[in-house]
PDB file of C-alpha atoms in Angstrom:
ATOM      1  CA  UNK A1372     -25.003 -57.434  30.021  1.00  0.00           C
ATOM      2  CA  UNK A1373     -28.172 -55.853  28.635  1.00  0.00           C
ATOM      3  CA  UNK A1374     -28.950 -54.307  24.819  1.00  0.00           C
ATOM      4  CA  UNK A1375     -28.934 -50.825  25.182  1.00  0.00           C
ATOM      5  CA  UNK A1376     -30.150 -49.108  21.418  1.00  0.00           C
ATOM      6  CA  UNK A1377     -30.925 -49.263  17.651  1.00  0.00           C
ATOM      7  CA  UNK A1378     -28.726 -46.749  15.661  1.00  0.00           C
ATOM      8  CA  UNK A1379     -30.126 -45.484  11.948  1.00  0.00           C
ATOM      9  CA  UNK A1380     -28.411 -42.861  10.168  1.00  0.00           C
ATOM     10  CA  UNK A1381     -30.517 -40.633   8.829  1.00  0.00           C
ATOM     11  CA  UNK A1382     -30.185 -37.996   5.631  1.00  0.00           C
ATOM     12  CA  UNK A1383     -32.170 -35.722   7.840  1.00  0.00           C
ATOM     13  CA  UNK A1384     -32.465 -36.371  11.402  1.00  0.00           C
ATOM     14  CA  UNK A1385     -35.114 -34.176  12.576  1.00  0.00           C
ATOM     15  CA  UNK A1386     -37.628 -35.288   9.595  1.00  0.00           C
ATOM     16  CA  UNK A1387     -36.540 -38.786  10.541  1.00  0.00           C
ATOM     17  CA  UNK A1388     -36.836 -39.088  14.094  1.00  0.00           C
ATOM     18  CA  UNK A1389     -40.526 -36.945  13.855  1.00  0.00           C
ATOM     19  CA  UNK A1390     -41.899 -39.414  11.446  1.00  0.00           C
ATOM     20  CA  UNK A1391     -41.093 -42.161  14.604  1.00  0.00           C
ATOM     21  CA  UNK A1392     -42.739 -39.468  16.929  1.00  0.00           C
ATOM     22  CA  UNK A1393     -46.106 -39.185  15.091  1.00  0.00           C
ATOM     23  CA  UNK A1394     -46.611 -42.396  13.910  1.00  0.00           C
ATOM     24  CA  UNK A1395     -45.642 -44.517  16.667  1.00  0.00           C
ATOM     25  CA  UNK A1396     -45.431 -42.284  19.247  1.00  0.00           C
ATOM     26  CA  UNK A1397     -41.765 -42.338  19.974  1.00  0.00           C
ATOM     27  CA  UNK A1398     -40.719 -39.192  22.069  1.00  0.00           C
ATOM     28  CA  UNK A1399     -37.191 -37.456  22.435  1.00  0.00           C
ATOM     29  CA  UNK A1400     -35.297 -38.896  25.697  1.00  0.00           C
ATOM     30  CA  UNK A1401     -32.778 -36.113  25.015  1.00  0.00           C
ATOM     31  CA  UNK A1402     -33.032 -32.585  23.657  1.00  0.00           C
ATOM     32  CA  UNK A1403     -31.131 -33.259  20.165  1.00  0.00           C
ATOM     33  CA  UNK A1404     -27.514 -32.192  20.034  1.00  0.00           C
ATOM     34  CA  UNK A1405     -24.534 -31.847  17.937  1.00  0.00           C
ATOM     35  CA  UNK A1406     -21.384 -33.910  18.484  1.00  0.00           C
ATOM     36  CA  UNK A1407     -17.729 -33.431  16.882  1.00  0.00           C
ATOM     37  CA  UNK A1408     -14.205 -33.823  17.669  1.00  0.00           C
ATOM     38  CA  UNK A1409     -11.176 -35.772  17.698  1.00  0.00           C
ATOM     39  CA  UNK A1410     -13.181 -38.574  20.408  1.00  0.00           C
ATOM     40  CA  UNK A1411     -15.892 -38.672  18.198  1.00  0.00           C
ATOM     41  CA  UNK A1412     -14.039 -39.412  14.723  1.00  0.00           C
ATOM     42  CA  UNK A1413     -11.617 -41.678  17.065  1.00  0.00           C
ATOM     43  CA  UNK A1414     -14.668 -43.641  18.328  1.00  0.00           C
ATOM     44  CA  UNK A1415     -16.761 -44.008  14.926  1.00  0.00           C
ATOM     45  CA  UNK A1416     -13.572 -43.959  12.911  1.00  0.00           C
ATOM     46  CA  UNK A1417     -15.034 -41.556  10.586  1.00  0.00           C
ATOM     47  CA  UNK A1418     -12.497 -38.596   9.781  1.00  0.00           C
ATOM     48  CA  UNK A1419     -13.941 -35.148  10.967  1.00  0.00           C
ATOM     49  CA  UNK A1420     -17.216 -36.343  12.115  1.00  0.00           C
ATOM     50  CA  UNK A1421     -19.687 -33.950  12.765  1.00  0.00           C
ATOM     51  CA  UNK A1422     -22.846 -35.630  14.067  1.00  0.00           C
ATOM     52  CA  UNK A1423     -26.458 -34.308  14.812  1.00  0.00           C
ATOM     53  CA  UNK A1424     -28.524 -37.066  16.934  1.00  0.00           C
ATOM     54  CA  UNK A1425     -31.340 -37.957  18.265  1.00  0.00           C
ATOM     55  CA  UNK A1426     -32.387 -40.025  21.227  1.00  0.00           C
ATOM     56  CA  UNK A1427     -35.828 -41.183  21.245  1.00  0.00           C
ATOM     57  CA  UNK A1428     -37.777 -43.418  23.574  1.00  0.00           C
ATOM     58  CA  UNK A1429     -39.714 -46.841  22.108  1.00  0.00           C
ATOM     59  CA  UNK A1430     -43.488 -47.253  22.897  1.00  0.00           C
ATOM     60  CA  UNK A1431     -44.145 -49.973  25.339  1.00  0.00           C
ATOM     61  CA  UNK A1432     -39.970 -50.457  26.029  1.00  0.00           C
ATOM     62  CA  UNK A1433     -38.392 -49.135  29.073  1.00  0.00           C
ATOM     63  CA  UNK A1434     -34.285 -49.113  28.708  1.00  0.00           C
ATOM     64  CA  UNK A1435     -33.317 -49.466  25.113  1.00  0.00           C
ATOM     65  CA  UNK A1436     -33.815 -46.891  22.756  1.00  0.00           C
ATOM     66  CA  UNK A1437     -33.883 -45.351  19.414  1.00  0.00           C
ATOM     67  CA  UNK A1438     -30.614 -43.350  17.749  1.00  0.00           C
ATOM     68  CA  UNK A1439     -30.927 -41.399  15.111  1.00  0.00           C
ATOM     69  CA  UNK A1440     -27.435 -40.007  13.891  1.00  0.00           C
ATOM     70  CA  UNK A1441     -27.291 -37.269  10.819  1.00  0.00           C
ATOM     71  CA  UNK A1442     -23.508 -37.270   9.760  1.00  0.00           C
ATOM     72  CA  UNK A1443     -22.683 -33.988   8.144  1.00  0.00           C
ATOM     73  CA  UNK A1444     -20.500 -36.132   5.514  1.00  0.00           C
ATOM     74  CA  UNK A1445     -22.472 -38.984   4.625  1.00  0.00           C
ATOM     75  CA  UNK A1446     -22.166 -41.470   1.800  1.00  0.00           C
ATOM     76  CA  UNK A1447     -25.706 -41.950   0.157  1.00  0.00           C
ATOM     77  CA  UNK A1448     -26.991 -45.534  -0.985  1.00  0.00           C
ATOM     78  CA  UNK A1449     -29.954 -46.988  -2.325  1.00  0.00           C
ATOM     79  CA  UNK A1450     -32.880 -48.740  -0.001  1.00  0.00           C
ATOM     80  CA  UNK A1451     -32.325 -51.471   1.292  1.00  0.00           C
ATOM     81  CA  UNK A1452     -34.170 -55.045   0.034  1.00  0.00           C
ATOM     82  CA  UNK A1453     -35.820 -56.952   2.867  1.00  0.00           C
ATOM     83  CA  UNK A1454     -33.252 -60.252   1.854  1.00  0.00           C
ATOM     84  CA  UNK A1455     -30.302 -58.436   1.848  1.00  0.00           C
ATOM     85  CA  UNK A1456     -27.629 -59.343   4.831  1.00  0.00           C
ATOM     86  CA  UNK A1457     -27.034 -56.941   7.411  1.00  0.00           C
ATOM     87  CA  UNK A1458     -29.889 -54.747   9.154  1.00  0.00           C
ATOM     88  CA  UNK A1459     -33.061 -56.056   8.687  1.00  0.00           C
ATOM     89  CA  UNK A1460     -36.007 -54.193  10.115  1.00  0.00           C
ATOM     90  CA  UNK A1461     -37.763 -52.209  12.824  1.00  0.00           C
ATOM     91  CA  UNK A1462     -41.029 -53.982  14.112  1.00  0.00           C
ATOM     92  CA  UNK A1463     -43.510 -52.303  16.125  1.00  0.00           C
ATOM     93  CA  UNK A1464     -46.858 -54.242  17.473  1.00  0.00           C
ATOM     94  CA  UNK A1465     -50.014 -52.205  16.571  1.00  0.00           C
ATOM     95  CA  UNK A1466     -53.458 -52.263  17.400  1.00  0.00           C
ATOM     96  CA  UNK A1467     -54.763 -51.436  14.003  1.00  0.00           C
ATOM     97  CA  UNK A1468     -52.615 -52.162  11.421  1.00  0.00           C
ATOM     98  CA  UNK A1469     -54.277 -51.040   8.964  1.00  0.00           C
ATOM     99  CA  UNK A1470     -54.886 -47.595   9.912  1.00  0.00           C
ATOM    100  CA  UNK A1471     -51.077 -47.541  11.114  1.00  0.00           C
ATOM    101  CA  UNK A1472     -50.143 -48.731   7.420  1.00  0.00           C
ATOM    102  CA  UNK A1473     -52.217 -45.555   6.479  1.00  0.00           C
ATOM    103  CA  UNK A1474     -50.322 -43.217   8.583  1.00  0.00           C
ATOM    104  CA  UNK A1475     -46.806 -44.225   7.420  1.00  0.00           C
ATOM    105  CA  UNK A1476     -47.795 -43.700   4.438  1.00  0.00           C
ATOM    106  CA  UNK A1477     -49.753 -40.610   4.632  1.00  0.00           C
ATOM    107  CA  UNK A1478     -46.452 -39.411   6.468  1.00  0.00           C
ATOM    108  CA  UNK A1479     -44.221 -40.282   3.727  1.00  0.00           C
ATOM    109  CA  UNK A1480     -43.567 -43.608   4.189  1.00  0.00           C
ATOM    110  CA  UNK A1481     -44.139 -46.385   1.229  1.00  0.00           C
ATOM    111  CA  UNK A1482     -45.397 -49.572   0.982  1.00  0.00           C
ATOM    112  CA  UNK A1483     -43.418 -52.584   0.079  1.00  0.00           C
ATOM    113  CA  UNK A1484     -45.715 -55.863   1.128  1.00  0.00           C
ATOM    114  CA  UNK A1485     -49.276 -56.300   1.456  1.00  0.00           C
ATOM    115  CA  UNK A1486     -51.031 -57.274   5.169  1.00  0.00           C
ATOM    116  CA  UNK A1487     -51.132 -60.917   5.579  1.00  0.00           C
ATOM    117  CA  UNK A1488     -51.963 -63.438   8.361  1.00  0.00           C
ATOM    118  CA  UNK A1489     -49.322 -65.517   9.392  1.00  0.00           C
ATOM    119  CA  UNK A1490     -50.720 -66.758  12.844  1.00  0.00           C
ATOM    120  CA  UNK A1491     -53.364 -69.899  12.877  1.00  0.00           C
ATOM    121  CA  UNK A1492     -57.094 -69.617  12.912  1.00  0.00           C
ATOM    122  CA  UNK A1493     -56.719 -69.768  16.916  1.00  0.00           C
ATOM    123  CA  UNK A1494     -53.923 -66.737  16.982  1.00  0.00           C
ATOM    124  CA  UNK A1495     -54.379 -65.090  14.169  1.00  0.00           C
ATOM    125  CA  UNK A1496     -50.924 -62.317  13.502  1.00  0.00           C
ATOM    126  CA  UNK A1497     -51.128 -60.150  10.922  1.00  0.00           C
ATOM    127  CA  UNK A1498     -47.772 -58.174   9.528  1.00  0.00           C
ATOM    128  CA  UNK A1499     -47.051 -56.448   7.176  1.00  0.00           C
ATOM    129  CA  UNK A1500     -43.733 -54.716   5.928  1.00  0.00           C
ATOM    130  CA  UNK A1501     -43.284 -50.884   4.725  1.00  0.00           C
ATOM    131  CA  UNK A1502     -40.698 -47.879   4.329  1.00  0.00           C
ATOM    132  CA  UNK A1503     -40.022 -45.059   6.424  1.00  0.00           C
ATOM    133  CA  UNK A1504     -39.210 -42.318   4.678  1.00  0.00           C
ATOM    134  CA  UNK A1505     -35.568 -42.515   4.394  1.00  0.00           C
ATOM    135  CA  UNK A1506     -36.135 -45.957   3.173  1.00  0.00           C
ATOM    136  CA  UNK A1507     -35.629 -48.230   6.250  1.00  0.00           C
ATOM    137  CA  UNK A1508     -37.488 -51.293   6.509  1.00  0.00           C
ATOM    138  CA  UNK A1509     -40.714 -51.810   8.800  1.00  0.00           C
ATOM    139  CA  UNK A1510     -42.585 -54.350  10.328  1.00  0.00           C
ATOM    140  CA  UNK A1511     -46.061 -53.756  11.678  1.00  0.00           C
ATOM    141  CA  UNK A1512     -47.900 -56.835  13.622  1.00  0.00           C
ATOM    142  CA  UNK A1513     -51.107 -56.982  14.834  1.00  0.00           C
ATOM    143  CA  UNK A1514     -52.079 -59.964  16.898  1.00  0.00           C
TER     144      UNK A1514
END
């Protein structure tokens, strides 16, 4: 057994999985496609799916990757709150976290938390958490 991916579903997919390109440098795996039919609503058990996606590759990670799915019917919701059950977040380890806090948000991501330290005075970590800008939750870590 091995983990394989991390689905989101996205409002807009391309906007989406760009944002992950240029700010973390995430790159396609895939040229993005389209997918419908009776498999796919039989697999997802969504009636009629129609599906644009996107595959992209993680910085640093060989094998497990990055889905971004764009249902043509989708049922909007608010942002998620870090507490809530369910999906939590996406972390990525920096080198500069706070110029990497600058670019999600100059790339129209928000901020939710400010940077902290939560290592020791020998190994010091510093985190802090963000939007993208669909509203998914982000971790950045600098150690």
């Amino acid at each position: 057994m091995k983990f394989s991916h991390v689905s989101m579903v996205a409002r807009d997919r391309d906007r989406l999985a760009d944002f992950y390109k240029r700010v973390f440098g995430c790159e396609d795996r895939v040229e993005r496609w389209r997918m419908s039919g009776g498999h796919i609503s039989k697999g997802t058990g969504v009636p009629n799916a129609g599906i644009h996606a996107a595959w992209l590759s993680l910085p640093g990670v060989e094998g497990p990757f990055l889905e971004i799915f764009q249902y043509e019917d989708f049922h909007d919701r608010p942002s998620p709150l870090v507490n809530q059950p369910g999906f939590g977040h996406l972390c990525f380890e920096v080198e500069d976290i706070h110029a990497t806090s600058a670019t999600v948000i100059s790339e129209g991501g928000s901020p939710l938390g400010e940077i902290t330290d939560l290592g020791s005075p020998q190994a010091p970590v510093l985190c802090v958490y963000l939007r993208d800008p669909e509203g998914n939750i982000l971790e950045l870590e600098q150690r």
